Amino acid sequence: MGASEENGALFPIFVLTIMALPLVPYTLVKILSAFSKKAMTIHCRCSVCSRSGKYRKSIFKRISNFSTCSNLTLMLLWIVMGVLIYYIKQTSHEVKVFEPFSILGLEPGASDSDIKKAYRRLSIQYHPDKNPDPEAHDYFVEYISKAYQALTDPVSRENFEKYGHPDGRQGLQMGIALPSFLLNIDGVSGGILLLGIVGVCILLPLVLAVIYLSRSAKYTGNYVMHQTLSAYYYFMKPSLAPSKVLDVFIKAAEFMEIPVRRSDGEPLQKLFVLVRSELNLDLKNIRQEQTKFWKQHPAFVKAELLIQAQLTRESEALTPALLRDFRRMLELSPRLLEELMKMALIPRTAQGHGWLRPAIGVVELSQNIIQAVPLSARKVAGGSSEGVAPFLQLPHFSEAMVKKIARKAAFQKVRMLQDLCDMTLENRVELLTQVAGLSHTESNDVEIVLEMMPSLTVDITCETEGEEGIQEGDIVIMRVWITLERGSGLVAALPHAPYYPFHKEENFWLLLADSVSNDVWVSQKVSFMDEAVAITAASKAIQELKEGSGASLKETNAAVREAVERVKSGSRLVMGKFQAPAEGIYNLTAFCLCDSWIGCDKKTNLKIKILKRSRAGTRTGPLSEEGAVTEDGIEEEEQEEEDEYDDYESEYSEDEEDGKDSKRNGVVPGAGAAAVGSDDE
């Protein structure tokens, strides 16, 4: 029984050890990752963003950010560990080795007379007849008497001097660190042990498996419902106008799950009046149009009105219940737009191309939602192909102010956002203060935002590996260097988005497309937030490219070092592959588009000459086996995998009408054909 009690006392130590093994390193990783996120906190510091409270470090916001499920679980486990440590400290006792000579206060090897003298001396001090203290009685019986007996009995003394124990050689004792009641297999304890084994080994894994399978059957890896993807795939059309993308976007199943309450009726009616001009209703038949609008599914009506509340900045008119639904929709919007983009870029044609026009609409909608700018602000007006939308993302700007600046600017014509950026600081300040009527503080806010806006440079080349010229059926390697610059000198930054209540990272999308045929040949997502990942990806891509071309080790290392330096200076490498089409000249456009800023996109014209197949031994291979190469992995993707097609965004809605001479079939004279890219603002 004593051994069982000793084993039971070790059970808390065993549990503490099992908990500490994974918990301590996981906690250290969490702490280090929290300190390493300082680059992610670079955000706009204008007064409008400050008043929005999105980046305010209040005590309540700190608690809210900390109170995640993983953090609370981590804290609970540490509390349990603390309780175990306290319990072990309180219940543990020092194991005392039985030393008869030490108990009697003698040196080892003392004579019998010395032992008797010591025993009599201690008896006077601890004997129950001399000392009524109960502790003295226990000490006399348990230690002094046993020590005297062990040293006066010849056999016991010989065993002690020889084996260190009065009873002679001791065998090895082993036990199990479990509570004593579980070691008694009889009766109720045996049932408890059996239930514990069944629960931990069978029921718990089964429950976790059921939860995982039920969730995976409902959601994709990006936490978007499969029902949403089906709806997006069904409603996506090649001729879908950018103004109609919102009608497809609100068909998400996540929005259908947001409850439509009876109390929402009157507030939604008031909101309808505020945003009616943005709903594309026929004013000639306004009554019929309104009736038709309200006959839609209530969830679709609510979703569209709440999105329009964001675009028109009318969220202040929402009730608390609608405001919660409004924030939920905005929180879901980025990943829903990403999946909507995938549905636009998924291979639809026989050549494995996606559709450009709906992709343009998706990115325009994303930009407008993040910046809270109406879609109608993109209409061409006043000689500007961008409309007034790029100006409305600046703090303190309104549509009337933009028209006033365009009409009364004495320095130079300011019809586009780039015109404002190209002005000297003195002229811009004078324009904003004297013509636009802004204060010096408000003018400074505009300067802060202009310094945060990205400026892109795209350098694109297309070539075949180890061959001169591009012939039909060749696998063409696309290599793109995208360089980002800001007036603030930053590379990684969060966009100015005071009306979007959540943190939003900038994402850029590269589209190599034919505007005339509405085909997207290659599409990739680019991020400037994580420099370490970009360095790894660029190094691997350049190394594989050089090794494939037969370059020496010295040349390969030099190229890798150059690529690393370019990444550190604010560039990102994007690699892609596509199969050369039929013989002809193709005027393509490389779009580099931002999902957060309006008017900061870049497009570069690219002319590719495809020669007739003349080389022996073609390297054709199906295009589906030569998917694009992502910067985050630099791996070849299979085209048939729908989830590998990234999103791409563009506000160049009119590009479908450009370049009618994009393709001229016929034999191209000359041997080699290099792809030439030229920037087009």
XYZ file of C-alpha atoms in Angstrom:
681
model
C 0.000 0.000 0.000
C 2.888 2.328 0.738
C 4.255 1.822 -2.775
C 0.841 2.588 -4.255
C 0.616 5.827 -2.257
C 4.106 6.801 -3.384
C 3.191 6.163 -7.027
C -0.003 8.195 -6.634
C 2.024 11.093 -5.250
C 4.080 11.084 -8.460
C 0.997 11.438 -10.692
C 0.863 15.281 -10.520
C 4.551 15.396 -11.456
C 3.858 13.134 -14.439
C 0.941 15.342 -15.617
C 3.046 18.487 -15.154
C 5.817 17.042 -17.298
C 3.456 16.006 -20.099
C 1.870 19.473 -20.159
C 5.164 21.366 -20.043
C 6.774 19.533 -22.954
C 4.535 21.084 -25.682
C 3.300 24.130 -23.757
C 6.636 25.830 -23.041
C 7.990 25.813 -26.625
C 4.582 26.778 -28.052
C 4.403 29.754 -25.693
C 7.887 30.870 -26.697
C 6.935 30.669 -30.376
C 3.808 32.752 -29.735
C 5.791 35.410 -27.890
C 8.476 35.606 -30.576
C 5.896 35.803 -33.366
C 4.112 38.628 -31.525
C 7.336 40.649 -31.363
C 8.150 39.895 -35.009
C 4.907 41.505 -36.242
C 6.181 45.043 -35.840
C 6.468 45.423 -39.637
C 2.764 44.628 -39.950
C 1.752 47.632 -37.826
C 2.883 50.253 -40.343
C -0.316 52.135 -41.083
C -1.533 55.535 -42.167
C -1.132 58.222 -39.521
C -3.483 60.852 -40.879
C -6.060 62.379 -38.542
C -8.955 60.582 -40.283
C -7.418 57.157 -39.638
C -6.619 58.188 -36.070
C -10.229 59.208 -35.426
C -11.501 55.931 -36.869
C -10.008 54.153 -33.836
C -8.990 51.156 -35.935
C -5.361 51.369 -34.823
C -5.929 52.829 -31.354
C -4.180 50.806 -28.642
C -6.788 51.169 -25.905
C -6.849 48.769 -22.980
C -10.179 47.331 -24.167
C -8.851 46.760 -27.669
C -5.722 45.116 -26.311
C -7.893 42.794 -24.220
C -10.122 42.098 -27.220
C -7.143 41.289 -29.444
C -5.686 39.074 -26.739
C -8.936 37.277 -25.965
C -8.746 34.831 -28.828
C -9.590 31.177 -28.395
C -5.957 30.056 -28.648
C -4.717 32.709 -26.218
C -7.394 31.930 -23.638
C -6.658 28.198 -23.926
C -2.961 28.915 -23.496
C -3.625 30.994 -20.405
C -5.892 28.292 -18.931
C -3.191 25.648 -19.414
C -0.626 27.841 -17.673
C -3.043 28.336 -14.770
C -3.450 24.556 -14.510
C 0.336 24.189 -14.536
C 0.637 26.765 -11.770
C -1.927 24.933 -9.642
C -0.047 21.651 -10.161
C 3.251 23.232 -9.170
C 1.691 24.656 -6.000
C 0.072 21.304 -5.169
C 3.330 19.398 -5.679
C 5.212 21.891 -3.549
C 2.706 21.594 -0.715
C 2.426 17.785 -0.747
C 6.024 16.852 -1.441
C 8.340 15.917 1.388
C 11.999 15.271 1.484
C 12.883 11.582 1.382
C 15.162 10.875 4.328
C 17.613 8.030 4.086
C 17.693 5.773 7.140
C 21.089 6.432 8.786
C 21.288 4.855 12.292
C 24.661 6.400 13.167
C 23.496 9.877 12.121
C 20.260 9.490 14.084
C 22.184 8.615 17.245
C 24.743 11.306 16.591
C 27.669 8.879 16.122
C 30.393 8.350 13.614
C 30.216 5.203 11.454
C 32.004 2.268 13.167
C 31.294 3.417 16.757
C 31.610 0.820 19.521
C 28.717 -0.826 21.361
C 29.369 1.232 24.499
C 29.203 4.472 22.530
C 25.946 3.322 20.950
C 24.402 2.561 24.340
C 25.559 5.912 25.790
C 24.064 7.781 22.853
C 20.808 5.867 23.135
C 20.502 6.643 26.868
C 21.232 10.336 26.217
C 18.557 10.585 23.539
C 16.071 8.600 25.632
C 16.285 11.199 28.385
C 15.502 13.831 25.787
C 12.787 12.122 23.669
C 11.344 9.246 25.746
C 7.578 9.620 26.294
C 8.071 9.385 30.056
C 10.499 12.312 29.950
C 8.988 14.399 27.097
C 5.159 14.552 26.702
C 5.398 16.180 23.264
C 3.689 13.890 20.669
C 6.286 14.767 18.033
C 9.042 13.703 20.428
C 7.234 10.411 20.987
C 6.972 9.756 17.237
C 10.618 10.611 16.684
C 11.709 8.304 19.498
C 9.664 5.359 18.199
C 10.257 5.775 14.487
C 13.929 6.749 14.499
C 15.821 6.416 17.795
C 14.474 2.983 18.755
C 14.869 1.584 15.245
C 18.368 2.970 14.934
C 19.424 1.459 18.272
C 17.890 -1.885 17.329
C 19.609 -1.876 13.937
C 23.037 -1.243 15.518
C 22.763 -3.563 18.510
C 21.483 -6.582 16.590
C 24.556 -8.210 14.951
C 22.740 -9.310 11.817
C 21.034 -5.943 11.270
C 24.293 -4.070 11.827
C 26.169 -6.284 9.401
C 23.451 -5.794 6.746
C 23.525 -2.063 7.216
C 27.309 -1.775 6.963
C 27.338 -4.082 3.960
C 24.213 -3.085 1.993
C 23.206 0.241 3.528
C 19.978 -1.147 4.956
C 19.261 -3.125 8.173
C 17.173 -5.635 6.228
C 19.953 -6.469 3.783
C 20.014 -6.149 -0.034
C 16.984 -4.292 -1.412
C 15.431 -5.174 -4.740
C 14.539 -2.650 -7.481
C 11.028 -1.242 -7.027
C 9.017 0.095 -9.960
C 5.633 1.755 -10.084
C 3.266 3.750 -12.296
C 2.501 7.412 -11.736
C -1.275 7.117 -11.498
C -3.674 7.966 -8.677
C -4.060 5.136 -6.201
C -7.822 4.745 -6.800
C -7.142 3.905 -10.450
C -4.674 1.219 -9.493
C -7.370 -0.654 -7.588
C -8.963 -2.366 -10.560
C -11.733 -3.894 -8.429
C -15.224 -2.386 -8.334
C -15.915 1.211 -9.305
C -12.273 2.170 -9.888
C -11.977 -0.379 -12.664
C -15.031 1.091 -14.387
C -13.620 4.597 -14.127
C -10.341 3.483 -15.664
C -12.157 1.685 -18.480
C -14.359 4.689 -19.240
C -11.301 6.949 -19.266
C -9.474 4.723 -21.732
C -12.515 4.469 -24.015
C -13.159 8.214 -23.877
C -9.587 9.328 -24.561
C -8.607 6.670 -27.069
C -11.884 6.180 -28.965
C -14.598 8.760 -28.336
C -12.414 11.903 -28.366
C -10.721 11.138 -31.730
C -14.115 10.183 -33.155
C -15.725 13.462 -32.078
C -12.811 15.481 -33.473
C -13.000 13.575 -36.761
C -16.744 14.212 -37.069
C -16.278 17.943 -36.405
C -13.448 18.176 -38.937
C -15.294 16.256 -41.643
C -18.508 18.218 -41.172
C -16.612 21.508 -41.395
C -14.463 20.457 -44.360
C -17.590 19.324 -46.197
C -19.062 22.806 -45.768
C -16.019 25.078 -46.163
C -13.012 25.324 -48.464
C -9.438 25.782 -47.304
C -9.971 29.563 -47.416
C -12.955 29.248 -45.032
C -15.476 29.979 -47.785
C -18.550 27.807 -48.122
C -18.740 25.384 -51.040
C -22.237 26.675 -51.726
C -20.738 30.125 -52.291
C -18.260 28.793 -54.842
C -21.059 27.013 -56.700
C -23.100 30.209 -56.858
C -20.135 32.275 -58.013
C -19.239 29.731 -60.679
C -22.806 29.658 -61.974
C -23.354 33.426 -62.133
C -19.892 34.304 -63.491
C -20.107 35.240 -67.178
C -17.374 36.301 -69.642
C -19.196 39.531 -70.506
C -20.045 40.411 -66.904
C -19.735 44.183 -66.648
C -17.856 45.624 -63.667
C -21.049 47.363 -62.538
C -22.806 43.980 -62.335
C -20.163 42.206 -60.246
C -21.854 43.371 -57.050
C -24.987 41.426 -58.036
C -22.911 38.239 -58.112
C -20.923 39.089 -54.996
C -23.993 39.306 -52.751
C -25.031 35.745 -53.723
C -22.576 34.342 -51.143
C -24.026 31.704 -48.825
C -22.325 33.442 -45.891
C -24.569 36.456 -46.476
C -27.607 34.175 -46.657
C -26.823 32.947 -43.131
C -27.026 36.482 -41.710
C -30.536 36.674 -40.190
C -33.156 39.004 -41.642
C -35.174 40.265 -38.665
C -38.592 41.863 -38.707
C -37.072 44.845 -36.927
C -34.728 45.364 -39.913
C -37.566 46.373 -42.242
C -37.904 50.064 -41.396
C -34.128 50.800 -41.098
C -33.526 49.083 -44.448
C -36.289 51.179 -46.032
C -34.554 54.344 -44.813
C -31.213 53.046 -46.043
C -32.775 52.303 -49.442
C -33.741 55.958 -49.793
C -30.165 57.038 -48.989
C -28.455 54.706 -51.488
C -31.158 54.522 -54.168
C -29.066 56.431 -56.694
C -26.403 53.697 -56.569
C -28.749 50.756 -57.242
C -28.863 51.046 -61.060
C -32.628 51.508 -61.068
C -34.427 52.762 -64.152
C -35.643 56.215 -63.138
C -38.283 56.203 -65.864
C -40.008 53.244 -64.217
C -38.899 53.895 -60.655
C -41.972 52.375 -59.009
C -41.717 49.148 -60.939
C -37.979 49.033 -60.317
C -38.445 49.515 -56.576
C -41.099 46.801 -56.457
C -38.818 44.461 -58.369
C -35.935 45.237 -56.034
C -37.893 44.439 -52.869
C -39.255 41.203 -54.382
C -35.771 39.700 -54.327
C -34.764 37.276 -51.604
C -34.673 39.269 -48.326
C -31.062 38.187 -47.688
C -29.975 39.550 -51.104
C -31.771 42.839 -50.467
C -30.159 43.229 -47.066
C -26.694 42.299 -48.346
C -26.808 44.766 -51.238
C -28.089 47.613 -49.085
C -25.411 47.031 -46.433
C -22.651 46.923 -49.059
C -24.019 50.128 -50.538
C -23.965 51.630 -47.039
C -20.214 51.007 -47.022
C -19.695 52.372 -50.531
C -21.673 55.552 -49.802
C -20.376 55.926 -46.208
C -23.907 55.829 -44.766
C -23.191 53.331 -41.972
C -24.113 55.899 -39.318
C -27.769 55.423 -40.263
C -27.707 51.741 -39.231
C -29.237 50.370 -36.045
C -26.979 48.460 -33.611
C -28.264 45.110 -34.910
C -27.701 46.095 -38.539
C -24.313 47.518 -37.639
C -23.225 44.114 -36.325
C -24.369 42.482 -39.569
C -22.643 45.261 -41.516
C -19.317 44.619 -39.792
C -19.687 40.875 -40.314
C -20.185 41.360 -44.041
C -17.153 43.627 -44.323
C -15.061 41.108 -42.386
C -16.024 38.365 -44.857
C -15.629 40.509 -47.973
C -11.855 40.128 -48.671
C -11.844 36.348 -48.825
C -15.170 36.227 -50.668
C -13.773 38.609 -53.277
C -10.714 36.394 -53.532
C -12.864 33.361 -54.313
C -14.936 35.412 -56.743
C -11.696 36.327 -58.529
C -10.763 32.659 -58.752
C -14.071 31.950 -60.415
C -13.287 34.663 -62.995
C -9.788 33.321 -63.657
C -10.520 29.621 -63.610
C -9.799 28.070 -67.058
C -12.930 28.400 -69.158
C -11.645 28.376 -72.743
C -10.120 25.562 -74.752
C -6.698 27.188 -74.294
C -7.082 27.202 -70.513
C -7.594 30.961 -70.185
C -9.686 32.866 -67.683
C -11.870 35.919 -68.284
C -10.466 39.438 -68.029
C -13.596 41.567 -67.901
C -15.199 40.059 -64.777
C -11.773 40.016 -63.104
C -11.585 43.763 -63.704
C -14.965 44.154 -62.049
C -13.957 42.138 -59.000
C -10.880 44.241 -58.349
C -12.787 47.476 -58.840
C -15.376 46.324 -56.317
C -12.617 45.366 -53.868
C -10.973 48.782 -54.187
C -14.273 50.595 -53.690
C -15.256 48.556 -50.643
C -11.899 49.110 -48.926
C -11.875 52.852 -49.703
C -15.661 53.311 -49.254
C -16.122 54.987 -52.637
C -19.345 54.634 -54.707
C -19.105 52.621 -57.910
C -20.707 55.518 -59.776
C -17.630 57.644 -58.980
C -15.701 55.612 -61.578
C -17.742 56.984 -64.460
C -15.673 58.934 -66.956
C -16.158 62.643 -66.338
C -14.328 65.868 -66.986
C -11.789 64.320 -69.330
C -10.639 61.820 -66.711
C -10.783 58.132 -67.580
C -10.723 57.303 -63.869
C -13.589 59.506 -62.795
C -13.431 61.106 -59.366
C -13.023 57.799 -57.490
C -9.223 58.091 -56.922
C -9.670 61.539 -55.366
C -12.468 60.438 -53.026
C -10.115 58.033 -51.229
C -8.057 61.038 -50.064
C -9.004 62.493 -46.655
C -11.349 65.512 -46.597
C -12.086 65.251 -50.351
C -15.590 65.375 -51.812
C -16.936 65.209 -55.336
C -17.720 68.923 -55.336
C -14.168 69.709 -54.233
C -12.709 67.596 -57.051
C -14.790 69.450 -59.633
C -13.762 72.763 -58.100
C -10.070 71.862 -58.311
C -10.411 70.726 -61.926
C -12.199 73.936 -62.838
C -10.178 76.551 -60.930
C -6.645 75.157 -60.784
C -4.408 77.952 -62.087
C -1.105 76.051 -61.972
C -1.886 73.104 -64.228
C -4.764 70.841 -65.146
C -5.621 68.405 -62.369
C -7.925 65.871 -63.977
C -6.343 62.665 -62.686
C -4.809 61.657 -59.383
C -1.396 61.375 -61.024
C -1.626 65.065 -61.964
C -1.988 65.919 -58.282
C 0.931 63.665 -57.339
C 3.182 65.182 -60.020
C 2.781 68.715 -58.686
C 5.490 70.241 -56.544
C 4.843 70.309 -52.821
C 4.468 74.099 -52.747
C 1.985 74.167 -55.628
C 0.011 71.268 -54.184
C -0.254 72.885 -50.751
C -1.345 76.156 -52.334
C -3.923 74.320 -54.433
C -5.352 72.430 -51.464
C -5.496 75.421 -49.142
C -6.526 78.241 -51.491
C -8.591 76.482 -54.142
C -9.953 73.450 -52.270
C -10.348 75.384 -49.023
C -8.584 72.871 -46.775
C -6.807 73.889 -43.599
C -3.083 73.309 -43.201
C -3.815 70.311 -40.952
C -6.156 68.805 -43.547
C -3.633 69.527 -46.296
C -0.998 67.706 -44.246
C -3.333 64.687 -44.017
C -3.531 64.623 -47.818
C 0.269 64.715 -48.041
C 0.551 61.807 -45.604
C -1.828 59.684 -47.684
C -0.104 60.588 -50.963
C 3.202 59.445 -49.453
C 1.584 56.127 -48.497
C 0.251 55.411 -51.980
C 2.312 52.869 -53.942
C 3.988 53.580 -57.252
C 4.677 50.480 -59.371
C 7.229 49.654 -62.037
C 6.866 46.464 -64.080
C 9.678 44.793 -66.017
C 8.406 41.762 -67.938
C 10.116 39.347 -70.325
C 8.892 36.165 -72.027
C 11.235 33.583 -73.512
C 11.689 29.884 -74.103
C 14.309 28.049 -72.113
C 17.465 27.308 -74.118
C 15.945 28.287 -77.466
C 16.026 31.296 -79.762
C 12.635 32.774 -80.441
C 9.213 31.483 -79.470
C 7.562 28.899 -81.671
C 4.005 27.650 -81.478
C 3.632 24.922 -78.882
C 6.690 26.027 -76.876
C 6.477 26.383 -73.110
C 7.077 30.102 -72.575
C 8.632 31.305 -69.334
C 7.327 34.658 -68.114
C 9.584 36.549 -65.714
C 8.309 39.745 -64.100
C 10.038 42.073 -61.661
C 7.556 44.351 -59.879
C 9.111 47.279 -57.996
C 7.146 49.280 -55.425
C 8.062 52.752 -54.227
C 6.361 55.159 -51.829
C 7.026 58.735 -50.903
C 7.404 57.608 -47.291
C 10.203 55.189 -48.237
C 8.318 52.172 -46.913
C 7.828 48.928 -48.805
C 5.439 46.976 -46.580
C 2.552 49.099 -45.317
C -1.147 48.986 -44.551
C -3.358 51.121 -46.825
C -5.190 54.258 -45.849
C -8.708 52.892 -45.268
C -10.408 54.734 -42.388
C -13.902 53.541 -43.342
C -12.970 49.862 -43.457
C -13.114 48.739 -39.801
C -10.577 45.897 -40.040
C -6.880 45.582 -40.778
C -6.336 45.037 -44.490
C -3.013 44.201 -46.094
C -2.188 45.370 -49.587
C -2.325 42.644 -52.211
C -1.245 43.083 -55.810
C -2.309 40.949 -58.739
C -0.427 40.343 -61.956
C -2.511 39.553 -65.049
C -1.027 38.778 -68.438
C -4.078 39.180 -70.641
C -5.358 39.814 -74.130
C -7.844 42.674 -73.837
C -9.399 42.019 -77.243
C -10.194 38.335 -76.711
C -10.961 38.863 -73.000
C -8.502 36.057 -72.111
C -6.194 35.966 -69.083
C -3.122 33.887 -69.907
C -1.257 34.017 -66.593
C -2.384 35.299 -63.202
C -0.505 35.594 -59.944
C -0.893 37.197 -56.534
C 1.967 39.330 -55.195
C 2.584 40.571 -51.659
C 5.160 43.039 -50.392
C 4.523 42.353 -46.696
C 6.893 39.426 -46.031
C 10.411 40.101 -47.313
C 11.867 36.812 -46.036
C 9.366 34.727 -48.027
C 10.017 36.815 -51.145
C 13.795 36.346 -50.817
C 13.429 32.573 -50.502
C 11.074 32.368 -53.478
C 13.194 34.602 -55.727
C 16.413 32.765 -54.843
C 14.890 29.390 -55.614
C 13.365 30.582 -58.901
C 16.582 32.178 -60.169
C 18.651 29.169 -59.120
C 16.357 26.742 -60.952
C 16.302 28.983 -64.029
C 20.090 29.290 -64.178
C 20.708 25.610 -63.546
C 18.214 24.725 -66.265
C 20.039 26.953 -68.755
C 23.386 25.319 -67.969
C 24.974 28.300 -66.190
C 28.032 27.775 -64.028
C 27.907 27.798 -60.252
C 29.590 31.199 -60.132
C 27.061 32.711 -62.530
C 24.183 31.143 -60.604
C 25.387 32.510 -57.255
C 25.873 35.975 -58.745
C 22.352 35.949 -60.195
C 20.893 34.812 -56.857
C 22.723 37.585 -54.980
C 21.440 40.147 -57.468
C 17.877 38.862 -57.039
C 18.142 39.042 -53.237
C 19.332 42.647 -53.436
C 16.439 43.549 -55.698
C 13.949 42.018 -53.277
C 15.493 43.931 -50.356
C 15.214 47.168 -52.327
C 11.458 46.714 -52.812
C 11.025 44.388 -55.814
C 9.199 41.084 -56.132
C 9.795 38.348 -58.679
C 6.856 36.640 -60.364
C 7.440 33.610 -62.562
C 4.884 31.977 -64.824
C 4.612 29.503 -67.682
C 2.187 29.211 -70.552
C 2.037 27.322 -73.820
C 2.671 29.381 -76.933
C -0.484 29.646 -79.075
C -0.729 29.478 -82.841
C 1.604 31.423 -85.107
C 1.055 35.178 -85.081
C 1.722 38.469 -83.318
C -0.003 38.954 -79.976
C -0.378 42.347 -78.312
C -0.822 41.508 -74.657
C -1.096 43.657 -71.558
C 0.463 42.965 -68.183
C -1.788 44.408 -65.479
C -0.355 44.945 -61.998
C -3.282 45.885 -59.808
C -3.811 46.699 -56.157
C -6.881 45.474 -54.292
C -6.837 48.354 -51.792
C -5.970 51.598 -53.614
C -7.839 53.241 -56.503
C -5.750 54.672 -59.339
C -2.432 53.074 -58.302
C -2.464 50.300 -60.890
C 0.070 49.775 -63.634
C -0.275 48.233 -67.051
C 2.514 47.348 -69.461
C 2.093 46.496 -73.119
C 3.806 43.336 -74.307
C 4.183 42.234 -77.931
C 4.942 38.553 -78.486
C 5.868 37.061 -81.857
C 5.019 33.413 -82.244
C 6.835 31.638 -85.071
C 5.716 28.584 -86.943
C 6.953 25.288 -85.530
C 10.226 24.396 -87.260
C 12.310 22.716 -84.559
C 12.543 18.953 -84.561
C 11.141 17.391 -81.421
C 8.494 19.662 -80.030
C 8.260 20.492 -76.360
C 4.577 21.042 -76.409
C 2.950 19.030 -73.643
C -0.507 19.987 -72.464
C -0.808 23.394 -70.893
C -2.629 21.943 -67.932
C 0.634 20.384 -66.864
C 2.513 23.694 -66.996
C 0.627 25.962 -64.634
C 1.866 29.268 -63.354
C 4.612 29.509 -60.784
C 3.731 31.402 -57.631
C 6.114 33.670 -55.790
C 5.232 32.017 -52.482
C 6.365 28.620 -53.579
C 7.776 28.845 -57.093
C 6.156 25.537 -57.889
C 4.473 24.467 -61.108
C 0.717 24.230 -60.680
C -1.737 22.090 -62.578
C -4.364 24.091 -64.421
C -7.154 21.727 -63.568
C -6.875 22.639 -59.881
C -9.331 25.475 -59.529
C -8.071 26.602 -56.162
C -4.611 27.343 -57.539
C -5.782 30.275 -59.651
C -5.120 33.483 -57.792
C -7.093 36.688 -57.959
C -6.291 39.583 -60.186
C -7.785 42.987 -60.143
C -7.942 45.936 -62.541
C -9.864 49.113 -63.056
C -9.165 49.309 -66.806
C -12.712 48.503 -67.801
C -12.376 49.991 -71.253
C -9.416 47.868 -72.328
C -11.631 45.344 -74.091
C -12.078 47.879 -76.922
C -8.360 48.586 -77.307
C -5.861 46.947 -79.584
C -8.023 45.577 -82.386
C -4.829 44.556 -84.180
C -3.823 42.323 -81.267
C -3.393 39.228 -83.442
C -2.376 39.015 -87.069
C -1.895 35.419 -88.089
C 0.771 34.630 -90.630
C 4.422 33.627 -90.850
C 6.645 36.081 -89.041
C 9.909 36.772 -90.863
C 13.149 36.592 -89.016
C 14.733 33.957 -86.868
C 14.402 34.942 -83.229
C 11.429 36.620 -81.590
C 11.866 38.318 -78.264
C 8.974 39.588 -76.170
C 9.253 43.319 -75.657
C 7.480 45.137 -72.852
C 6.781 48.840 -72.593
C 5.140 50.724 -69.748
C 1.843 52.440 -70.331
C 0.612 54.620 -67.565
